[in-house]
mmCIF file of N, CA and C in Angstrom:
data_model
loop_
_atom_site.group_PDB
_atom_site.id
_atom_site.type_symbol
_atom_site.label_atom_id
_atom_site.label_comp_id
_atom_site.label_asym_id
_atom_site.label_seq_id
_atom_site.Cartn_x
_atom_site.Cartn_y
_atom_site.Cartn_z
ATOM 1 N N GLN A 12 -147.601 64.551 -145.229
ATOM 2 C CA GLN A 12 -148.343 65.248 -144.212
ATOM 3 C C GLN A 12 -149.095 64.243 -143.342
ATOM 4 N N VAL A 13 -148.787 64.234 -142.039
ATOM 5 C CA VAL A 13 -149.414 63.322 -141.088
ATOM 6 C C VAL A 13 -149.858 64.120 -139.870
ATOM 7 N N GLN A 14 -151.065 63.834 -139.390
ATOM 8 C CA GLN A 14 -151.572 64.428 -138.169
ATOM 9 C C GLN A 14 -152.169 63.342 -137.285
ATOM 10 N N LEU A 15 -151.823 63.351 -136.000
ATOM 11 C CA LEU A 15 -152.320 62.374 -135.049
ATOM 12 C C LEU A 15 -153.423 62.979 -134.200
ATOM 13 N N VAL A 16 -154.492 62.207 -133.995
ATOM 14 C CA VAL A 16 -155.654 62.658 -133.244
ATOM 15 C C VAL A 16 -156.013 61.610 -132.202
ATOM 16 N N GLU A 17 -156.035 62.009 -130.918
ATOM 17 C CA GLU A 17 -156.392 61.106 -129.834
ATOM 18 C C GLU A 17 -157.870 61.234 -129.495
ATOM 19 N N SER A 18 -158.432 60.157 -128.949
ATOM 20 C CA SER A 18 -159.798 60.161 -128.459
ATOM 21 C C SER A 18 -159.955 59.084 -127.400
ATOM 22 N N GLY A 19 -161.070 59.111 -126.684
ATOM 23 C CA GLY A 19 -161.390 58.070 -125.726
ATOM 24 C C GLY A 19 -161.217 58.435 -124.268
ATOM 25 N N GLY A 20 -160.689 59.610 -123.987
ATOM 26 C CA GLY A 20 -160.524 60.024 -122.607
ATOM 27 C C GLY A 20 -161.858 60.344 -121.954
ATOM 28 N N GLY A 21 -161.814 60.523 -120.643
ATOM 29 C CA GLY A 21 -163.016 60.842 -119.906
ATOM 30 C C GLY A 21 -162.819 60.673 -118.417
ATOM 31 N N LEU A 22 -163.931 60.692 -117.697
ATOM 32 C CA LEU A 22 -163.942 60.528 -116.247
ATOM 33 C C LEU A 22 -164.296 59.091 -115.899
ATOM 34 N N VAL A 23 -163.500 58.481 -115.032
ATOM 35 C CA VAL A 23 -163.728 57.101 -114.631
ATOM 36 C C VAL A 23 -163.393 56.946 -113.153
ATOM 37 N N GLN A 24 -164.068 56.018 -112.482
ATOM 38 C CA GLN A 24 -163.795 55.750 -111.070
ATOM 39 C C GLN A 24 -162.545 54.893 -110.905
ATOM 40 N N PRO A 25 -161.884 54.985 -109.758
ATOM 41 C CA PRO A 25 -160.753 54.084 -109.505
ATOM 42 C C PRO A 25 -161.147 52.625 -109.693
ATOM 43 N N GLY A 26 -160.273 51.868 -110.336
ATOM 44 C CA GLY A 26 -160.556 50.486 -110.662
ATOM 45 C C GLY A 26 -161.243 50.285 -111.995
ATOM 46 N N GLY A 27 -161.681 51.361 -112.619
ATOM 47 C CA GLY A 27 -162.351 51.279 -113.897
ATOM 48 C C GLY A 27 -161.387 51.181 -115.059
ATOM 49 N N SER A 28 -161.954 51.192 -116.271
ATOM 50 C CA SER A 28 -161.173 51.017 -117.489
ATOM 51 C C SER A 28 -161.554 52.046 -118.540
ATOM 52 N N LEU A 29 -160.597 52.374 -119.381
ATOM 53 C CA LEU A 29 -160.796 53.201 -120.558
ATOM 54 C C LEU A 29 -159.909 52.676 -121.670
ATOM 55 N N ARG A 30 -160.324 52.914 -122.911
ATOM 56 C CA ARG A 30 -159.481 52.621 -124.057
ATOM 57 C C ARG A 30 -159.293 53.886 -124.868
ATOM 58 N N LEU A 31 -158.050 54.304 -124.995
ATOM 59 C CA LEU A 31 -157.706 55.462 -125.791
ATOM 60 C C LEU A 31 -157.358 55.033 -127.210
ATOM 61 N N SER A 32 -157.656 55.910 -128.161
ATOM 62 C CA SER A 32 -157.334 55.663 -129.554
ATOM 63 C C SER A 32 -156.532 56.819 -130.114
ATOM 64 N N CYS A 33 -155.672 56.513 -131.062
ATOM 65 C CA CYS A 33 -154.885 57.515 -131.766
ATOM 66 C C CYS A 33 -154.891 57.146 -133.238
ATOM 67 N N THR A 34 -155.403 58.046 -134.051
ATOM 68 C CA THR A 34 -155.540 57.800 -135.479
ATOM 69 C C THR A 34 -154.780 58.854 -136.263
ATOM 70 N N ALA A 35 -154.130 58.436 -137.328
ATOM 71 C CA ALA A 35 -153.495 59.368 -138.244
ATOM 72 C C ALA A 35 -154.532 59.869 -139.235
ATOM 73 N N ASP A 36 -154.807 61.165 -139.185
ATOM 74 C CA ASP A 36 -155.818 61.758 -140.045
ATOM 75 C C ASP A 36 -155.502 63.233 -140.234
ATOM 76 N N PRO A 37 -154.950 63.619 -141.382
ATOM 77 C CA PRO A 37 -154.657 62.766 -142.538
ATOM 78 C C PRO A 37 -153.419 61.925 -142.328
ATOM 79 N N GLY A 38 -153.155 61.038 -143.268
ATOM 80 C CA GLY A 38 -151.968 60.210 -143.224
ATOM 81 C C GLY A 38 -152.257 58.821 -142.697
ATOM 82 N N SER A 39 -151.185 58.070 -142.479
ATOM 83 C CA SER A 39 -151.280 56.680 -142.053
ATOM 84 C C SER A 39 -150.243 56.389 -140.991
ATOM 85 N N ILE A 40 -150.616 55.600 -139.983
ATOM 86 C CA ILE A 40 -149.661 55.211 -138.945
ATOM 87 C C ILE A 40 -148.589 54.286 -139.482
ATOM 88 N N SER A 41 -148.774 53.765 -140.673
ATOM 89 C CA SER A 41 -147.794 52.866 -141.264
ATOM 90 C C SER A 41 -146.466 53.552 -141.569
ATOM 91 N N VAL A 42 -146.434 54.881 -141.565
ATOM 92 C CA VAL A 42 -145.188 55.595 -141.843
ATOM 93 C C VAL A 42 -144.263 55.634 -140.636
ATOM 94 N N PHE A 43 -144.752 55.248 -139.451
ATOM 95 C CA PHE A 43 -143.968 55.378 -138.226
ATOM 96 C C PHE A 43 -143.174 54.117 -137.920
ATOM 97 N N SER A 44 -141.930 54.302 -137.507
ATOM 98 C CA SER A 44 -141.117 53.186 -137.045
ATOM 99 C C SER A 44 -141.475 52.766 -135.627
ATOM 100 N N GLY A 45 -142.088 53.664 -134.882
ATOM 101 C CA GLY A 45 -142.557 53.375 -133.545
ATOM 102 C C GLY A 45 -143.577 54.404 -133.115
ATOM 103 N N MET A 46 -144.458 54.015 -132.202
ATOM 104 C CA MET A 46 -145.438 54.932 -131.651
ATOM 105 C C MET A 46 -145.476 54.782 -130.139
ATOM 106 N N SER A 47 -145.862 55.865 -129.469
ATOM 107 C CA SER A 47 -145.838 55.890 -128.011
ATOM 108 C C SER A 47 -147.039 56.637 -127.460
ATOM 109 N N TRP A 48 -147.364 56.305 -126.223
ATOM 110 C CA TRP A 48 -148.279 57.098 -125.414
ATOM 111 C C TRP A 48 -147.476 57.767 -124.296
ATOM 112 N N TYR A 49 -147.676 59.052 -124.145
ATOM 113 C CA TYR A 49 -147.144 59.817 -123.036
ATOM 114 C C TYR A 49 -148.301 60.352 -122.216
ATOM 115 N N ARG A 50 -148.020 60.719 -120.980
ATOM 116 C CA ARG A 50 -149.012 61.433 -120.193
ATOM 117 C C ARG A 50 -148.354 62.601 -119.486
ATOM 118 N N GLN A 51 -149.130 63.642 -119.308
ATOM 119 C CA GLN A 51 -148.618 64.880 -118.755
ATOM 120 C C GLN A 51 -149.508 65.325 -117.604
ATOM 121 N N ASP A 52 -148.966 65.302 -116.399
ATOM 122 C CA ASP A 52 -149.669 65.809 -115.235
ATOM 123 C C ASP A 52 -149.643 67.331 -115.272
ATOM 124 N N PRO A 53 -150.627 67.972 -114.632
ATOM 125 C CA PRO A 53 -150.634 69.431 -114.622
ATOM 126 C C PRO A 53 -149.339 70.005 -114.070
ATOM 127 N N GLY A 54 -148.727 70.898 -114.820
ATOM 128 C CA GLY A 54 -147.512 71.561 -114.380
ATOM 129 C C GLY A 54 -146.246 70.740 -114.489
ATOM 130 N N LYS A 55 -146.312 69.559 -115.135
ATOM 131 C CA LYS A 55 -145.147 68.696 -115.241
ATOM 132 C C LYS A 55 -144.840 68.370 -116.697
ATOM 133 N N GLN A 56 -143.656 67.787 -116.914
ATOM 134 C CA GLN A 56 -143.247 67.381 -118.253
ATOM 135 C C GLN A 56 -143.909 66.066 -118.649
ATOM 136 N N PRO A 57 -144.116 65.835 -119.948
ATOM 137 C CA PRO A 57 -144.680 64.554 -120.379
ATOM 138 C C PRO A 57 -143.797 63.383 -119.975
ATOM 139 N N MET A 58 -144.432 62.281 -119.576
ATOM 140 C CA MET A 58 -143.727 61.073 -119.177
ATOM 141 C C MET A 58 -144.176 59.914 -120.059
ATOM 142 N N LEU A 59 -143.225 59.071 -120.424
ATOM 143 C CA LEU A 59 -143.515 57.942 -121.299
ATOM 144 C C LEU A 59 -144.349 56.898 -120.568
ATOM 145 N N VAL A 60 -145.449 56.483 -121.190
ATOM 146 C CA VAL A 60 -146.325 55.445 -120.656
ATOM 147 C C VAL A 60 -146.042 54.098 -121.309
ATOM 148 N N ALA A 61 -145.997 54.084 -122.640
ATOM 149 C CA ALA A 61 -145.801 52.841 -123.380
ATOM 150 C C ALA A 61 -145.326 53.153 -124.779
ATOM 151 N N THR A 62 -144.583 52.224 -125.360
ATOM 152 C CA THR A 62 -144.072 52.342 -126.715
ATOM 153 C C THR A 62 -144.313 51.032 -127.451
ATOM 154 N N ILE A 63 -144.560 51.129 -128.742
ATOM 155 C CA ILE A 63 -144.735 49.932 -129.561
ATOM 156 C C ILE A 63 -144.023 50.142 -130.894
ATOM 157 N N THR A 64 -143.366 49.107 -131.384
ATOM 158 C CA THR A 64 -142.694 49.174 -132.670
ATOM 159 C C THR A 64 -143.692 48.933 -133.784
ATOM 160 N N SER A 65 -143.252 49.158 -135.012
ATOM 161 C CA SER A 65 -144.132 48.968 -136.158
ATOM 162 C C SER A 65 -144.543 47.519 -136.355
ATOM 163 N N VAL A 66 -143.800 46.586 -135.747
ATOM 164 C CA VAL A 66 -144.161 45.173 -135.839
ATOM 165 C C VAL A 66 -144.884 44.681 -134.594
ATOM 166 N N GLY A 67 -145.197 45.594 -133.666
ATOM 167 C CA GLY A 67 -146.065 45.256 -132.552
ATOM 168 C C GLY A 67 -145.401 44.871 -131.249
ATOM 169 N N ASP A 68 -144.108 45.112 -131.087
ATOM 170 C CA ASP A 68 -143.412 44.779 -129.844
ATOM 171 C C ASP A 68 -143.547 45.923 -128.846
ATOM 172 N N PRO A 69 -144.143 45.668 -127.663
ATOM 173 C CA PRO A 69 -144.406 46.742 -126.711
ATOM 174 C C PRO A 69 -143.398 46.822 -125.565
ATOM 175 N N THR A 70 -143.269 48.012 -125.002
ATOM 176 C CA THR A 70 -142.598 48.234 -123.737
ATOM 177 C C THR A 70 -143.455 49.184 -122.910
ATOM 178 N N TYR A 71 -143.297 49.118 -121.567
ATOM 179 C CA TYR A 71 -144.155 49.884 -120.673
ATOM 180 C C TYR A 71 -143.348 50.551 -119.575
ATOM 181 N N GLY A 72 -143.849 51.678 -119.128
ATOM 182 C CA GLY A 72 -143.321 52.273 -117.931
ATOM 183 C C GLY A 72 -143.692 51.441 -116.715
ATOM 184 N N SER A 73 -142.852 51.505 -115.688
ATOM 185 C CA SER A 73 -143.047 50.639 -114.526
ATOM 186 C C SER A 73 -144.360 50.904 -113.802
ATOM 187 N N SER A 74 -144.852 52.125 -113.832
ATOM 188 C CA SER A 74 -146.063 52.474 -113.102
ATOM 189 C C SER A 74 -147.336 51.916 -113.740
ATOM 190 N N VAL A 75 -147.274 51.504 -115.005
ATOM 191 C CA VAL A 75 -148.466 51.020 -115.697
ATOM 192 C C VAL A 75 -148.359 49.573 -116.139
ATOM 193 N N LYS A 76 -147.193 48.982 -116.025
ATOM 194 C CA LYS A 76 -146.994 47.609 -116.471
ATOM 195 C C LYS A 76 -147.929 46.671 -115.713
ATOM 196 N N GLY A 77 -148.605 45.819 -116.469
ATOM 197 C CA GLY A 77 -149.572 44.909 -115.886
ATOM 198 C C GLY A 77 -150.982 45.454 -115.851
ATOM 199 N N ARG A 78 -151.152 46.749 -116.073
ATOM 200 C CA ARG A 78 -152.472 47.374 -116.071
ATOM 201 C C ARG A 78 -152.855 47.925 -117.447
ATOM 202 N N PHE A 79 -151.873 48.429 -118.193
ATOM 203 C CA PHE A 79 -152.127 49.034 -119.500
ATOM 204 C C PHE A 79 -151.597 48.130 -120.605
ATOM 205 N N THR A 80 -152.232 48.203 -121.775
ATOM 206 C CA THR A 80 -151.793 47.465 -122.944
ATOM 207 C C THR A 80 -151.808 48.384 -124.158
ATOM 208 N N ILE A 81 -150.674 48.480 -124.836
ATOM 209 C CA ILE A 81 -150.581 49.256 -126.068
ATOM 210 C C ILE A 81 -150.669 48.296 -127.245
ATOM 211 N N SER A 82 -151.356 48.704 -128.298
ATOM 212 C CA SER A 82 -151.511 47.846 -129.462
ATOM 213 C C SER A 82 -151.722 48.682 -130.716
ATOM 214 N N LEU A 83 -151.454 48.062 -131.860
ATOM 215 C CA LEU A 83 -151.640 48.674 -133.166
ATOM 216 C C LEU A 83 -152.648 47.867 -133.975
ATOM 217 N N ASP A 84 -153.511 48.564 -134.680
ATOM 218 C CA ASP A 84 -154.401 47.939 -135.649
ATOM 219 C C ASP A 84 -154.210 48.685 -136.959
ATOM 220 N N ASN A 85 -153.332 48.159 -137.802
ATOM 221 C CA ASN A 85 -153.019 48.842 -139.050
ATOM 222 C C ASN A 85 -154.215 48.905 -139.991
ATOM 223 N N ALA A 86 -155.059 47.887 -139.957
ATOM 224 C CA ALA A 86 -156.241 47.889 -140.813
ATOM 225 C C ALA A 86 -157.173 49.042 -140.481
ATOM 226 N N LYS A 87 -157.210 49.440 -139.202
ATOM 227 C CA LYS A 87 -158.038 50.559 -138.767
ATOM 228 C C LYS A 87 -157.254 51.855 -138.621
ATOM 229 N N ASN A 88 -155.959 51.806 -138.968
ATOM 230 C CA ASN A 88 -155.118 53.000 -138.908
ATOM 231 C C ASN A 88 -155.140 53.621 -137.510
ATOM 232 N N THR A 89 -155.049 52.773 -136.474
ATOM 233 C CA THR A 89 -155.254 53.242 -135.112
ATOM 234 C C THR A 89 -154.280 52.609 -134.131
ATOM 235 N N LEU A 90 -153.754 53.421 -133.237
ATOM 236 C CA LEU A 90 -152.998 52.994 -132.064
ATOM 237 C C LEU A 90 -153.927 53.042 -130.858
ATOM 238 N N TYR A 91 -153.872 52.018 -130.003
ATOM 239 C CA TYR A 91 -154.733 51.943 -128.837
ATOM 240 C C TYR A 91 -153.920 51.912 -127.545
ATOM 241 N N LEU A 92 -154.535 52.372 -126.480
ATOM 242 C CA LEU A 92 -154.031 52.161 -125.135
ATOM 243 C C LEU A 92 -155.196 51.696 -124.275
ATOM 244 N N GLN A 93 -155.212 50.412 -123.950
ATOM 245 C CA GLN A 93 -156.216 49.860 -123.057
ATOM 246 C C GLN A 93 -155.736 50.057 -121.624
ATOM 247 N N MET A 94 -156.519 50.747 -120.827
ATOM 248 C CA MET A 94 -156.154 51.080 -119.461
ATOM 249 C C MET A 94 -157.130 50.406 -118.509
ATOM 250 N N ASN A 95 -156.623 49.489 -117.693
ATOM 251 C CA ASN A 95 -157.430 48.766 -116.721
ATOM 252 C C ASN A 95 -156.956 49.086 -115.308
ATOM 253 N N ASN A 96 -157.830 48.833 -114.328
ATOM 254 C CA ASN A 96 -157.510 49.080 -112.927
ATOM 255 C C ASN A 96 -156.937 50.478 -112.731
ATOM 256 N N LEU A 97 -157.642 51.454 -113.236
ATOM 257 C CA LEU A 97 -157.150 52.829 -113.188
ATOM 258 C C LEU A 97 -157.075 53.350 -111.761
ATOM 259 N N LYS A 98 -156.071 54.181 -111.526
ATOM 260 C CA LYS A 98 -155.816 54.779 -110.231
ATOM 261 C C LYS A 98 -155.876 56.298 -110.340
ATOM 262 N N PRO A 99 -156.147 56.996 -109.244
ATOM 263 C CA PRO A 99 -156.166 58.462 -109.307
ATOM 264 C C PRO A 99 -154.876 59.055 -109.862
ATOM 265 N N GLU A 100 -153.741 58.432 -109.588
ATOM 266 C CA GLU A 100 -152.476 58.946 -110.089
ATOM 267 C C GLU A 100 -152.306 58.775 -111.594
ATOM 268 N N ASP A 101 -153.225 58.062 -112.258
ATOM 269 C CA ASP A 101 -153.218 57.975 -113.711
ATOM 270 C C ASP A 101 -153.834 59.204 -114.367
ATOM 271 N N THR A 102 -154.436 60.065 -113.583
ATOM 272 C CA THR A 102 -155.046 61.281 -114.120
ATOM 273 C C THR A 102 -154.006 62.131 -114.828
ATOM 274 N N ALA A 103 -154.273 62.470 -116.076
ATOM 275 C CA ALA A 103 -153.331 63.248 -116.885
ATOM 276 C C ALA A 103 -153.932 63.483 -118.260
ATOM 277 N N VAL A 104 -153.279 64.344 -119.020
ATOM 278 C CA VAL A 104 -153.526 64.435 -120.450
ATOM 279 C C VAL A 104 -152.659 63.398 -121.136
ATOM 280 N N TYR A 105 -153.275 62.540 -121.924
ATOM 281 C CA TYR A 105 -152.561 61.472 -122.618
ATOM 282 C C TYR A 105 -152.304 61.889 -124.053
ATOM 283 N N LEU A 106 -151.042 61.756 -124.472
ATOM 284 C CA LEU A 106 -150.581 62.230 -125.764
ATOM 285 C C LEU A 106 -150.041 61.078 -126.592
ATOM 286 N N CYS A 107 -150.371 61.082 -127.852
ATOM 287 C CA CYS A 107 -149.897 60.093 -128.803
ATOM 288 C C CYS A 107 -148.720 60.665 -129.587
ATOM 289 N N LYS A 108 -147.681 59.859 -129.787
ATOM 290 C CA LYS A 108 -146.515 60.285 -130.555
ATOM 291 C C LYS A 108 -146.123 59.221 -131.563
ATOM 292 N N GLY A 109 -145.838 59.659 -132.764
ATOM 293 C CA GLY A 109 -145.275 58.797 -133.785
ATOM 294 C C GLY A 109 -143.867 59.232 -134.123
ATOM 295 N N LEU A 110 -142.991 58.255 -134.338
ATOM 296 C CA LEU A 110 -141.619 58.526 -134.728
ATOM 297 C C LEU A 110 -141.424 58.015 -136.150
ATOM 298 N N ARG A 111 -141.075 58.925 -137.036
ATOM 299 C CA ARG A 111 -140.917 58.591 -138.446
ATOM 300 C C ARG A 111 -139.469 58.721 -138.856
ATOM 301 N N TRP A 112 -138.950 57.681 -139.498
ATOM 302 C CA TRP A 112 -137.591 57.701 -140.022
ATOM 303 C C TRP A 112 -137.646 57.642 -141.530
ATOM 304 N N THR A 113 -136.922 58.550 -142.162
ATOM 305 C CA THR A 113 -136.841 58.596 -143.609
ATOM 306 C C THR A 113 -135.379 58.656 -144.010
ATOM 307 N N GLN A 114 -134.991 57.804 -144.924
ATOM 308 C CA GLN A 114 -133.616 57.783 -145.397
ATOM 309 C C GLN A 114 -133.259 59.135 -146.004
ATOM 310 N N GLY A 115 -132.153 59.697 -145.544
ATOM 311 C CA GLY A 115 -131.723 60.997 -146.004
ATOM 312 C C GLY A 115 -132.262 62.159 -145.199
ATOM 313 N N TRP A 116 -133.249 61.898 -144.320
ATOM 314 C CA TRP A 116 -133.865 62.939 -143.492
ATOM 315 C C TRP A 116 -133.702 62.704 -142.006
ATOM 316 N N GLY A 117 -133.530 61.477 -141.592
ATOM 317 C CA GLY A 117 -133.469 61.163 -140.177
ATOM 318 C C GLY A 117 -134.854 60.993 -139.572
ATOM 319 N N SER A 118 -134.948 61.236 -138.261
ATOM 320 C CA SER A 118 -136.182 61.000 -137.523
ATOM 321 C C SER A 118 -136.971 62.285 -137.323
ATOM 322 N N GLN A 119 -138.292 62.141 -137.347
ATOM 323 C CA GLN A 119 -139.214 63.235 -137.068
ATOM 324 C C GLN A 119 -140.258 62.765 -136.066
ATOM 325 N N GLU A 120 -140.636 63.629 -135.136
ATOM 326 C CA GLU A 120 -141.667 63.333 -134.157
ATOM 327 C C GLU A 120 -142.982 63.997 -134.546
ATOM 328 N N TYR A 121 -144.073 63.256 -134.394
ATOM 329 C CA TYR A 121 -145.411 63.769 -134.620
ATOM 330 C C TYR A 121 -146.212 63.562 -133.348
ATOM 331 N N TRP A 122 -146.893 64.611 -132.891
ATOM 332 C CA TRP A 122 -147.651 64.580 -131.644
ATOM 333 C C TRP A 122 -149.114 64.893 -131.881
ATOM 334 N N GLY A 123 -149.975 64.206 -131.154
ATOM 335 C CA GLY A 123 -151.379 64.553 -131.144
ATOM 336 C C GLY A 123 -151.656 65.677 -130.163
ATOM 337 N N GLN A 124 -152.901 66.093 -130.090
ATOM 338 C CA GLN A 124 -153.288 67.215 -129.232
ATOM 339 C C GLN A 124 -153.542 66.809 -127.786
ATOM 340 N N GLY A 125 -153.738 65.529 -127.542
ATOM 341 C CA GLY A 125 -153.968 65.022 -126.204
ATOM 342 C C GLY A 125 -155.432 64.789 -125.896
ATOM 343 N N THR A 126 -155.684 63.858 -124.980
ATOM 344 C CA THR A 126 -157.032 63.591 -124.486
ATOM 345 C C THR A 126 -156.969 63.444 -122.970
ATOM 346 N N GLN A 127 -157.922 64.062 -122.276
ATOM 347 C CA GLN A 127 -157.901 64.111 -120.821
ATOM 348 C C GLN A 127 -158.464 62.832 -120.223
ATOM 349 N N VAL A 128 -157.723 62.260 -119.282
ATOM 350 C CA VAL A 128 -158.181 61.129 -118.480
ATOM 351 C C VAL A 128 -158.212 61.570 -117.022
ATOM 352 N N THR A 129 -159.368 61.430 -116.392
ATOM 353 C CA THR A 129 -159.514 61.782 -114.992
ATOM 354 C C THR A 129 -160.041 60.578 -114.228
ATOM 355 N N VAL A 130 -159.310 60.164 -113.203
ATOM 356 C CA VAL A 130 -159.684 59.021 -112.372
ATOM 357 C C VAL A 130 -160.013 59.556 -110.986
ATOM 358 N N SER A 131 -161.281 59.485 -110.617
ATOM 359 C CA SER A 131 -161.721 60.070 -109.355
ATOM 360 C C SER A 131 -162.995 59.396 -108.892
ATOM 361 N N SER A 132 -163.134 59.269 -107.581
ATOM 362 C CA SER A 132 -164.344 58.749 -106.982
ATOM 363 C C SER A 132 -165.294 59.852 -106.570
#
């Protein structure tokens, strides 16, 4: 049994920064082969922001590359998304996803409830 919980969203001015966190509670992020941040604009489908493997190798969507950093801290059981130089178009609900692979079962997706990020002057 694993549940993902996001935190750290809020209101920030353009050019500002936020750090989002995603914690497995209950459970541990160590069960995931990869974790991702998605964001969902109002009325639209979730879009991939960044992905990281269990050994810490990241990839980013083109719209956030160079501004956002995804990272894992296994000791703190937490996935992070550091967001710098925020733009109004970054406004969205940010969702954490874990991908779990189990031999004999295949892959399972786990999603958090989301945290709101609003970038506005």
